[in-house]
Amino acid sequence: MNYMNEEKLLVRGGNKLKGEITVGGAKNSALVCMAAACLVNDGSEVRLYNVPQLSDIDVMIEILRKIGKKVVVNEEYVGISGTITNCNVPIQLSNKIRGSVYFMGVLLSVMGKVSCGLPGGDKIGPRPIDMHLSAFEMLGAECKIIGGKMEGEVTKELVGKNIYLKFPSVGTVCNIMLAAVNAKGRTIIGNAAREPEIVDLANLMMKMGIKVIGAGTDRIIIEGTKQVRGDIEHEIIPDRIEAGVFLSTVAMTGGEILVKNGVARHNYPLLAILGENGVVIKETDEGIKLISDGMLNEINVSIMPFPGVATDLQPILATMATKCARNSVITDFVFPERFQYIYELNNMGANIEHYSNVIKVYGGKKLYGTEVEGNDIRATTALVCAGLIAEGETTVRGLEHLLRGYVDFEEKLISLGADITKK
Ligand code: EPU
């Protein structure tokens, strides 16, 4: 599915939703696993299944080809082989996605040098890379930022170290894991992020013959090795954010949904919040089932690194809070400025106050359809879902962001009974 420039979704609210959807592969896992495929540099293939067809993935493929890798894409898998011939990632590509930052770790590891434009990604407040760069320096690379580019070089050799993080940053942990592969000895990451995407990366690396211990805990150990093997296959985990968005949407519209391939343990705190609001949740062999009457109480939550509620679900939770009977307070400790979308919700009739990294959402406020625009993946999603609980018609712009994060987002909603058309 593609959107033409200026295309909009017209969303008419009020329908209860019913049916099933299947969640695709996790975008953020696929991005880092695709970069990790470069650890195999003997020409053999790393074949990744369940890679979602998203525009961020297309950019990743372009970067892989730019540095010399061969990439085969078909309905079933993305196959990455060939050898790296060029260590420059141009800024025109790097600044389209955050995942480009992983070429720093992997190229330093495999090639000992890299020049990579600064990463892009969602506009959700400051997204520094200081922790990435200082970790590379600790491992023995010299890094600097010049003219919009990150330059890195291993002057002697990479040597494993104990690296303790001031915050459990997902990207920093993945980058250290990639860089540590070619470091001499053992690298230990303390206060590591525990997100499922990191566990997925570790599982892929272990298939390559790399010893990784502790992924999913706050202490990860990577043993450096020169023996990395290819000719392997790996299936990307299901996208916990897509699962969470569909569960949350049906919780607020009312109705029933089976989220096939949804992994409950990736979303336990979200399921707990929905349960507190009277929503019925069942874990089944096929996925996660939800039944809701659409009558919700309140959502008081602090967004934290995993296993906390994901920051990527924060906008949909705030949207849901507008429908709650009582007032809600949502605090985001991961991206304290990820609140730009609330002004659009307020234009629809919500009453949301914003103080620093906290929002107070007044309950019982009816939303009314109007023109709104999302400026990142999760904000645009939340605004489409706001349209589903609003009275009248909501026009949502910013659809290019949906393509970055979801395959067939509105088609899946329509299949559940949502009244959405494209204009
Ligand atoms: N941080 C620093 N310095 C650093 C790196 C991070 O201060 O060098 C801070 C960030 O500013 C932020 C916090 O650490 O306040 C957490 O950032 P993290 O590094 O964990 O995020 P990320 O790796 O840049 C990934 C996802 C995001 C997701 C976050 C948190 C990818 C490509 N992106 O970003 O996904 O929100 O982890 O789980 O994996 C999305 O998919 O919509 C999205 C934004």
Coordinates of C-alpha atoms and ligand atoms in Angstrom, one line a residue:
M1 CA 0.0 0.0 0.0
N2 CA 1.3 3.4 -0.9
Y3 CA 0.0 6.9 -0.2
M4 CA 0.3 9.7 -2.7
N5 CA 1.4 13.1 -1.5
E6 CA -1.3 14.9 0.4
E7 CA -3.4 11.8 0.7
K8 CA -5.7 11.8 3.7
L9 CA -7.7 9.3 5.7
L10 CA -11.3 10.1 6.4
V11 CA -12.3 8.3 9.6
R12 CA -15.9 8.2 10.7
G13 CA -16.2 7.2 14.4
G14 CA -18.7 5.2 16.3
N15 CA -18.4 1.7 15.0
K16 CA -17.6 -1.2 17.3
L17 CA -14.8 -3.3 15.9
K18 CA -14.8 -7.1 15.6
G19 CA -12.6 -9.7 14.0
E20 CA -9.0 -10.7 13.8
I21 CA -5.7 -9.3 12.5
T22 CA -2.3 -10.9 12.2
V23 CA 0.6 -8.8 13.5
G24 CA 3.7 -8.5 11.2
G25 CA 7.4 -8.7 12.0
A26 CA 8.7 -6.1 14.5
K27 CA 10.1 -3.1 12.6
N28 CA 12.7 -2.3 15.2
S29 CA 13.9 -5.8 15.4
A30 CA 14.1 -6.2 11.7
L31 CA 16.2 -3.0 11.3
V32 CA 18.9 -4.1 13.8
C33 CA 18.9 -7.7 12.5
M34 CA 19.4 -6.4 8.9
A35 CA 22.4 -4.3 10.1
A36 CA 23.7 -7.3 12.1
A37 CA 23.7 -9.4 8.9
C38 CA 26.8 -7.4 8.0
L39 CA 28.7 -9.2 10.7
V40 CA 28.8 -12.1 8.2
N41 CA 31.2 -10.8 5.6
D42 CA 32.4 -13.9 3.8
G43 CA 29.8 -13.7 1.1
S44 CA 27.4 -16.2 2.7
E45 CA 23.8 -15.4 3.3
V46 CA 21.8 -14.3 6.3
R47 CA 18.1 -15.0 5.5
L48 CA 15.6 -13.0 7.6
Y49 CA 11.9 -14.1 7.6
N50 CA 8.9 -12.0 8.7
V51 CA 10.6 -8.7 7.8
P52 CA 7.7 -6.2 7.4
Q53 CA 7.4 -4.3 4.1
L54 CA 7.8 -0.8 5.4
S55 CA 9.5 2.3 4.1
D56 CA 12.0 2.3 6.9
I57 CA 13.0 -1.2 5.8
D58 CA 13.4 0.0 2.2
V59 CA 15.8 2.6 3.4
M60 CA 17.8 -0.1 5.3
I61 CA 18.0 -2.2 2.1
E62 CA 19.2 0.8 0.2
I63 CA 22.0 1.4 2.7
L64 CA 23.0 -2.3 2.7
R65 CA 23.3 -2.1 -1.1
K66 CA 25.2 1.1 -0.9
I67 CA 27.9 -0.4 1.3
G68 CA 28.3 -3.4 -1.1
K69 CA 26.0 -6.1 0.3
K70 CA 23.7 -8.1 -1.9
V71 CA 20.1 -8.0 -0.8
V72 CA 17.3 -10.2 -2.2
V73 CA 13.8 -9.4 -1.3
N74 CA 10.8 -11.5 -2.0
E75 CA 7.4 -12.3 -0.4
E76 CA 8.9 -14.7 2.1
Y77 CA 12.3 -13.3 3.2
V78 CA 15.1 -10.8 2.9
G79 CA 18.4 -12.5 2.0
I80 CA 21.5 -10.5 2.8
S81 CA 24.9 -11.7 1.4
G82 CA 28.0 -10.3 -0.4
T83 CA 30.8 -8.4 1.2
I84 CA 31.2 -4.9 2.3
T85 CA 33.1 -2.7 -0.2
N86 CA 32.4 0.8 1.2
C87 CA 32.2 2.1 4.7
N88 CA 30.3 5.3 3.9
V89 CA 26.6 5.7 4.7
P90 CA 25.4 8.9 3.0
I91 CA 23.6 11.4 5.0
Q92 CA 20.7 11.4 2.5
L93 CA 19.9 7.8 3.6
S94 CA 21.1 7.8 7.2
N95 CA 18.9 10.8 8.1
K96 CA 15.7 9.0 7.0
I97 CA 15.8 6.4 9.7
R98 CA 17.1 6.0 13.3
G99 CA 18.2 2.4 12.5
S100 CA 21.0 3.8 10.3
V101 CA 23.0 4.3 13.6
Y102 CA 23.6 0.6 13.7
F103 CA 26.0 0.9 10.8
M104 CA 28.4 2.6 13.2
G105 CA 28.6 -0.5 15.4
V106 CA 28.7 -3.0 12.7
L107 CA 31.1 -1.3 10.3
L108 CA 33.5 -0.4 13.2
S109 CA 33.3 -4.1 14.2
V110 CA 33.8 -5.6 10.7
M111 CA 35.8 -3.0 8.8
G112 CA 37.5 -1.0 11.6
K113 CA 36.2 2.3 10.2
V114 CA 33.0 4.1 9.3
S115 CA 31.6 7.3 8.1
C116 CA 27.9 7.5 8.6
G117 CA 25.5 10.5 8.3
L118 CA 23.7 11.3 11.5
P119 CA 20.6 9.2 12.1
G120 CA 17.0 10.4 11.6
G121 CA 13.8 8.9 12.7
D122 CA 10.7 10.2 14.5
K123 CA 10.5 13.8 15.7
I124 CA 9.9 12.9 19.4
G125 CA 12.3 15.2 21.1
P126 CA 16.1 15.1 21.4
R127 CA 17.6 11.8 20.3
P128 CA 21.3 12.1 21.2
I129 CA 24.0 9.5 20.3
D130 CA 26.4 10.4 23.0
M131 CA 26.1 7.0 24.7
H132 CA 26.7 5.1 21.4
L133 CA 29.9 7.1 20.7
S134 CA 31.3 6.9 24.2
A135 CA 30.8 3.1 24.2
F136 CA 32.7 2.8 20.9
E137 CA 35.5 4.9 22.4
M138 CA 35.6 2.6 25.4
L139 CA 36.0 -0.4 23.1
G140 CA 38.9 1.3 21.3
A141 CA 37.5 3.4 18.4
E142 CA 38.1 7.1 17.9
C143 CA 34.8 8.8 17.0
K144 CA 33.8 12.3 16.1
I145 CA 30.9 14.2 14.6
I146 CA 31.8 16.4 11.7
G147 CA 29.5 18.2 9.2
G148 CA 26.5 16.1 10.0
K149 CA 28.4 12.8 9.9
M150 CA 29.7 10.4 12.5
E151 CA 33.3 9.3 11.7
G152 CA 34.8 6.4 13.5
E153 CA 38.1 4.5 13.3
V154 CA 39.7 1.7 15.2
T155 CA 43.3 2.9 15.6
K156 CA 44.7 -0.2 17.2
E157 CA 42.2 -2.9 17.9
L158 CA 38.8 -3.2 19.6
V159 CA 39.1 -4.7 23.1
G160 CA 36.2 -5.9 25.2
K161 CA 35.3 -3.8 28.3
N162 CA 32.7 -3.4 31.0
I163 CA 30.4 -0.7 29.9
Y164 CA 27.8 0.6 32.3
L165 CA 24.9 2.7 30.8
K166 CA 23.4 5.8 32.5
F167 CA 20.1 4.8 30.9
P168 CA 19.0 1.5 29.3
S169 CA 19.1 2.7 25.7
V170 CA 17.9 0.2 23.2
G171 CA 20.0 1.5 20.3
T172 CA 23.1 1.8 22.4
V173 CA 22.9 -1.7 23.7
C174 CA 22.4 -3.1 20.1
N175 CA 25.3 -1.0 18.8
I176 CA 27.6 -2.2 21.6
M177 CA 26.6 -5.8 20.9
L178 CA 27.5 -5.4 17.2
A179 CA 30.8 -3.6 17.9
A180 CA 31.8 -6.1 20.6
V181 CA 31.8 -9.1 18.2
N182 CA 35.2 -8.2 16.8
A183 CA 36.6 -6.9 20.1
K184 CA 39.3 -9.0 21.8
G185 CA 37.9 -10.7 24.9
R186 CA 34.6 -10.1 26.7
T187 CA 32.3 -7.1 26.7
I188 CA 29.9 -6.7 29.6
I189 CA 27.0 -4.3 29.3
G190 CA 25.6 -3.2 32.7
N191 CA 22.2 -1.5 33.0
A192 CA 21.4 -3.0 29.6
A193 CA 18.0 -2.4 28.0
R194 CA 15.8 -5.5 28.1
E195 CA 13.5 -5.0 25.1
P196 CA 12.4 -8.1 23.2
E197 CA 14.1 -6.7 20.1
I198 CA 17.5 -7.0 21.9
V199 CA 16.7 -10.7 22.6
D200 CA 15.9 -11.2 19.0
L201 CA 19.2 -9.6 17.9
A202 CA 21.1 -11.9 20.4
N203 CA 19.3 -14.9 19.0
L204 CA 20.4 -14.0 15.5
M205 CA 23.9 -13.4 16.7
M206 CA 24.0 -16.8 18.4
K207 CA 23.0 -18.5 15.2
M208 CA 26.1 -16.8 13.7
G209 CA 28.2 -18.6 16.3
I210 CA 28.7 -15.6 18.5
K211 CA 28.4 -16.2 22.3
V212 CA 25.9 -13.8 23.8
I213 CA 24.7 -14.3 27.4
G214 CA 22.0 -12.5 29.3
A215 CA 20.0 -10.7 26.6
G216 CA 16.7 -9.8 28.1
T217 CA 18.4 -9.0 31.5
D218 CA 20.2 -5.9 32.6
R219 CA 23.6 -7.6 32.1
I220 CA 24.7 -8.8 28.7
I221 CA 28.0 -10.5 27.9
I222 CA 29.4 -10.7 24.4
E223 CA 32.5 -12.8 23.7
G224 CA 34.5 -11.4 20.9
T225 CA 35.2 -13.9 18.1
K226 CA 36.7 -14.0 14.6
Q227 CA 34.5 -17.0 13.7
V228 CA 31.2 -15.6 12.6
R229 CA 29.2 -17.8 10.3
G230 CA 26.6 -17.2 7.7
D231 CA 24.2 -19.5 5.8
I232 CA 21.6 -19.0 8.6
E233 CA 17.9 -18.3 8.8
H234 CA 16.1 -16.2 11.4
E235 CA 12.5 -15.3 11.9
I236 CA 11.9 -11.7 13.2
I237 CA 9.6 -11.6 16.3
P238 CA 6.1 -10.2 16.0
D239 CA 5.7 -6.5 16.4
R240 CA 4.6 -5.8 20.0
I241 CA 3.7 -2.2 19.2
E242 CA 1.4 -3.2 16.4
A243 CA -0.2 -5.7 18.7
G244 CA -0.6 -3.1 21.4
V245 CA -2.1 -0.6 19.1
F246 CA -4.8 -2.9 17.8
L247 CA -5.6 -4.2 21.3
S248 CA -5.8 -0.6 22.6
T249 CA -8.0 0.5 19.7
V250 CA -10.6 -2.2 20.2
A251 CA -10.5 -1.6 24.0
M252 CA -11.6 2.0 23.3
T253 CA -14.1 1.5 20.4
G254 CA -15.6 -1.5 22.1
G255 CA -15.8 -4.9 20.4
E256 CA -13.8 -8.1 20.1
I257 CA -10.4 -8.8 18.5
L258 CA -8.0 -11.7 18.1
V259 CA -4.5 -10.4 17.6
K260 CA -2.9 -13.4 15.9
N261 CA 0.8 -13.8 16.6
G262 CA 0.6 -11.2 19.4
V263 CA 2.9 -12.2 22.2
A264 CA 1.3 -11.4 25.6
R265 CA 4.5 -11.3 27.6
H266 CA 5.8 -8.5 25.4
N267 CA 2.9 -6.4 26.5
Y268 CA 2.1 -7.5 30.1
P269 CA 1.8 -4.0 31.6
L270 CA -0.5 -2.9 28.8
L271 CA -2.7 -5.9 29.3
A272 CA -2.8 -5.1 33.0
I273 CA -3.9 -1.6 32.4
L274 CA -6.6 -2.8 30.0
G275 CA -7.7 -5.4 32.6
E276 CA -8.0 -2.7 35.3
N277 CA -10.4 -1.0 33.0
G278 CA -12.7 -3.9 32.7
V279 CA -11.4 -5.2 29.4
V280 CA -11.3 -9.0 29.1
I281 CA -8.0 -10.4 27.9
K282 CA -7.3 -14.0 27.0
E283 CA -3.9 -15.5 25.9
T284 CA -4.6 -18.2 23.4
D285 CA -2.4 -20.5 21.3
E286 CA -3.1 -18.2 18.3
G287 CA -2.4 -14.9 20.0
I288 CA -4.2 -12.4 22.3
K289 CA -8.0 -12.1 22.4
L290 CA -9.7 -9.0 23.8
I291 CA -13.3 -8.2 24.5
S292 CA -14.3 -4.7 25.5
D293 CA -17.6 -2.7 26.1
G294 CA -15.7 0.5 25.4
M295 CA -16.4 1.8 28.9
L296 CA -13.1 2.7 30.5
N297 CA -12.2 4.1 33.9
E298 CA -8.7 5.8 33.9
I299 CA -5.1 5.2 32.8
N300 CA -2.5 6.2 35.2
V301 CA 0.9 5.0 33.9
S302 CA 4.6 5.8 33.9
I303 CA 6.1 4.9 30.6
M304 CA 9.4 3.1 31.3
P305 CA 12.0 1.0 29.4
F306 CA 10.9 -2.7 29.0
P307 CA 9.3 -4.4 30.9
G308 CA 7.4 -1.1 31.4
V309 CA 4.7 0.1 29.0
A310 CA 6.4 1.0 25.7
T311 CA 6.9 4.7 24.9
D312 CA 5.6 3.8 21.4
L313 CA 2.2 3.1 23.0
Q314 CA 2.1 6.4 24.9
P315 CA 0.1 8.3 22.2
I316 CA -2.6 5.6 21.9
L317 CA -2.9 5.4 25.7
A318 CA -3.4 9.1 25.9
T319 CA -6.1 8.9 23.1
M320 CA -7.8 6.1 25.1
A321 CA -7.6 8.2 28.3
T322 CA -9.8 10.9 26.6
K323 CA -12.6 8.3 26.7
C324 CA -12.1 7.3 30.3
A325 CA -14.7 8.3 32.9
R326 CA -12.1 9.7 35.2
N327 CA -9.0 11.8 34.8
S328 CA -5.7 10.1 33.9
V329 CA -2.0 11.0 34.3
I330 CA 0.6 9.7 31.9
T331 CA 4.3 10.3 32.5
D332 CA 7.0 9.4 29.9
F333 CA 10.4 8.6 31.3
V334 CA 11.8 7.4 28.0
F335 CA 11.0 10.3 25.6
P336 CA 9.9 13.2 27.8
E337 CA 8.9 15.4 24.9
R338 CA 6.9 12.8 22.9
F339 CA 3.7 14.8 23.3
Q340 CA 3.3 17.0 20.2
Y341 CA 0.1 15.1 19.1
I342 CA -1.8 16.2 22.2
Y343 CA -2.5 19.6 20.5
E344 CA -4.3 17.7 17.7
L345 CA -6.4 15.7 20.2
N346 CA -7.2 19.0 22.0
N347 CA -8.4 20.4 18.7
M348 CA -10.8 17.4 18.5
G349 CA -12.3 18.3 21.9
A350 CA -9.9 16.6 24.4
N351 CA -8.7 18.4 27.4
I352 CA -5.0 17.5 27.9
E353 CA -2.6 19.5 30.0
H354 CA 1.1 19.1 29.5
Y355 CA 3.8 19.7 32.1
S356 CA 7.3 18.7 31.4
N357 CA 7.2 14.9 30.8
V358 CA 3.7 14.5 32.2
I359 CA 0.2 14.9 30.7
K360 CA -3.1 15.1 32.6
V361 CA -5.9 13.9 30.4
Y362 CA -9.4 15.0 31.6
G363 CA -11.8 12.1 31.4
G364 CA -15.3 12.1 29.9
K365 CA -14.5 14.5 27.0
K366 CA -16.2 13.7 23.8
L367 CA -14.0 14.0 20.7
Y368 CA -15.4 15.5 17.5
G369 CA -14.1 15.0 14.0
T370 CA -11.9 17.7 12.5
E371 CA -8.7 18.0 10.4
V372 CA -5.6 16.7 12.2
E373 CA -2.0 15.8 11.2
G374 CA 0.4 13.3 12.7
N375 CA 4.1 14.0 12.8
D376 CA 5.5 10.6 13.7
I377 CA 4.5 7.0 13.3
R378 CA 2.8 6.5 16.6
A379 CA 1.2 10.0 16.7
T380 CA -0.5 9.4 13.3
T381 CA -1.7 6.0 14.4
A382 CA -3.2 7.5 17.6
L383 CA -5.0 10.2 15.6
V384 CA -6.6 7.6 13.2
C385 CA -7.8 5.8 16.3
A386 CA -9.0 9.0 17.9
G387 CA -11.1 9.4 14.7
L388 CA -12.7 6.0 15.5
I389 CA -14.0 7.2 18.9
A390 CA -14.9 10.7 17.7
E391 CA -18.3 11.9 16.6
G392 CA -18.4 12.8 12.9
E393 CA -15.6 12.7 10.4
T394 CA -11.9 13.1 11.2
T395 CA -9.5 13.9 8.4
V396 CA -6.0 12.6 9.2
R397 CA -2.9 13.7 7.4
G398 CA 0.7 12.6 7.8
L399 CA 0.1 9.2 6.3
E400 CA 3.7 8.8 5.2
H401 CA 4.4 8.0 8.8
L402 CA 2.0 5.1 8.8
L403 CA 4.0 3.5 6.0
R404 CA 7.1 3.7 8.1
G405 CA 5.6 1.6 10.9
Y406 CA 2.7 -0.5 9.8
V407 CA 1.8 -2.7 6.9
D408 CA -1.8 -2.2 5.7
F409 CA -2.8 -0.2 8.8
E410 CA -6.1 1.1 7.7
E411 CA -7.0 -2.0 5.7
K412 CA -6.7 -4.0 8.9
L413 CA -8.9 -1.5 10.7
I414 CA -11.5 -1.6 7.9
S415 CA -11.5 -5.4 8.0
L416 CA -12.6 -5.1 11.7
G417 CA -15.5 -2.8 10.7
A418 CA -13.9 0.6 10.9
D419 CA -15.4 3.3 8.6
I420 CA -12.3 4.7 6.9
T421 CA -11.8 5.9 3.3
K422 CA -8.8 7.4 1.6
K423 CA -9.0 10.7 -0.3
Ligands
EPU1 N1 19.6 8.4 24.8 C1 20.6 9.3 25.1 N2 21.8 9.1 24.5 C2 22.0 8.1 23.6 C3 21.0 7.3 23.2 C4 19.8 7.4 23.9 O1 20.4 10.1 26.0 O2 23.2 8.0 23.1 C5 18.3 8.6 25.4 C6 17.2 9.0 24.4 O3 17.2 10.4 24.2 C7 15.9 8.6 25.1 C8 16.4 7.3 25.8 O4 17.8 7.3 25.9 O5 15.5 9.5 26.0 C9 15.9 6.0 25.2 O6 16.3 6.0 23.8 P1 16.7 4.6 23.1 O7 18.2 4.7 22.7 O8 16.3 3.5 23.9 O9 15.8 4.7 21.8 P2 16.3 4.4 20.3 O10 17.2 3.2 20.3 O11 16.7 5.6 19.6 C10 14.4 2.7 19.8 C11 13.2 2.6 18.8 C12 12.2 3.6 19.1 C13 11.7 3.3 20.6 C14 12.8 3.4 21.5 C15 12.5 3.1 23.0 C16 14.4 1.9 16.8 C17 14.8 2.2 15.4 N3 13.8 2.8 17.5 O12 14.9 4.0 19.7 O13 11.1 3.3 18.2 O14 10.7 4.3 20.9 O15 13.9 2.5 21.1 O16 11.9 1.8 23.1 O17 14.6 0.8 17.3 C18 9.2 3.9 16.9 O18 9.3 2.7 16.5 O19 8.2 4.7 16.7 C19 10.3 4.4 17.7 C20 10.6 5.7 17.9

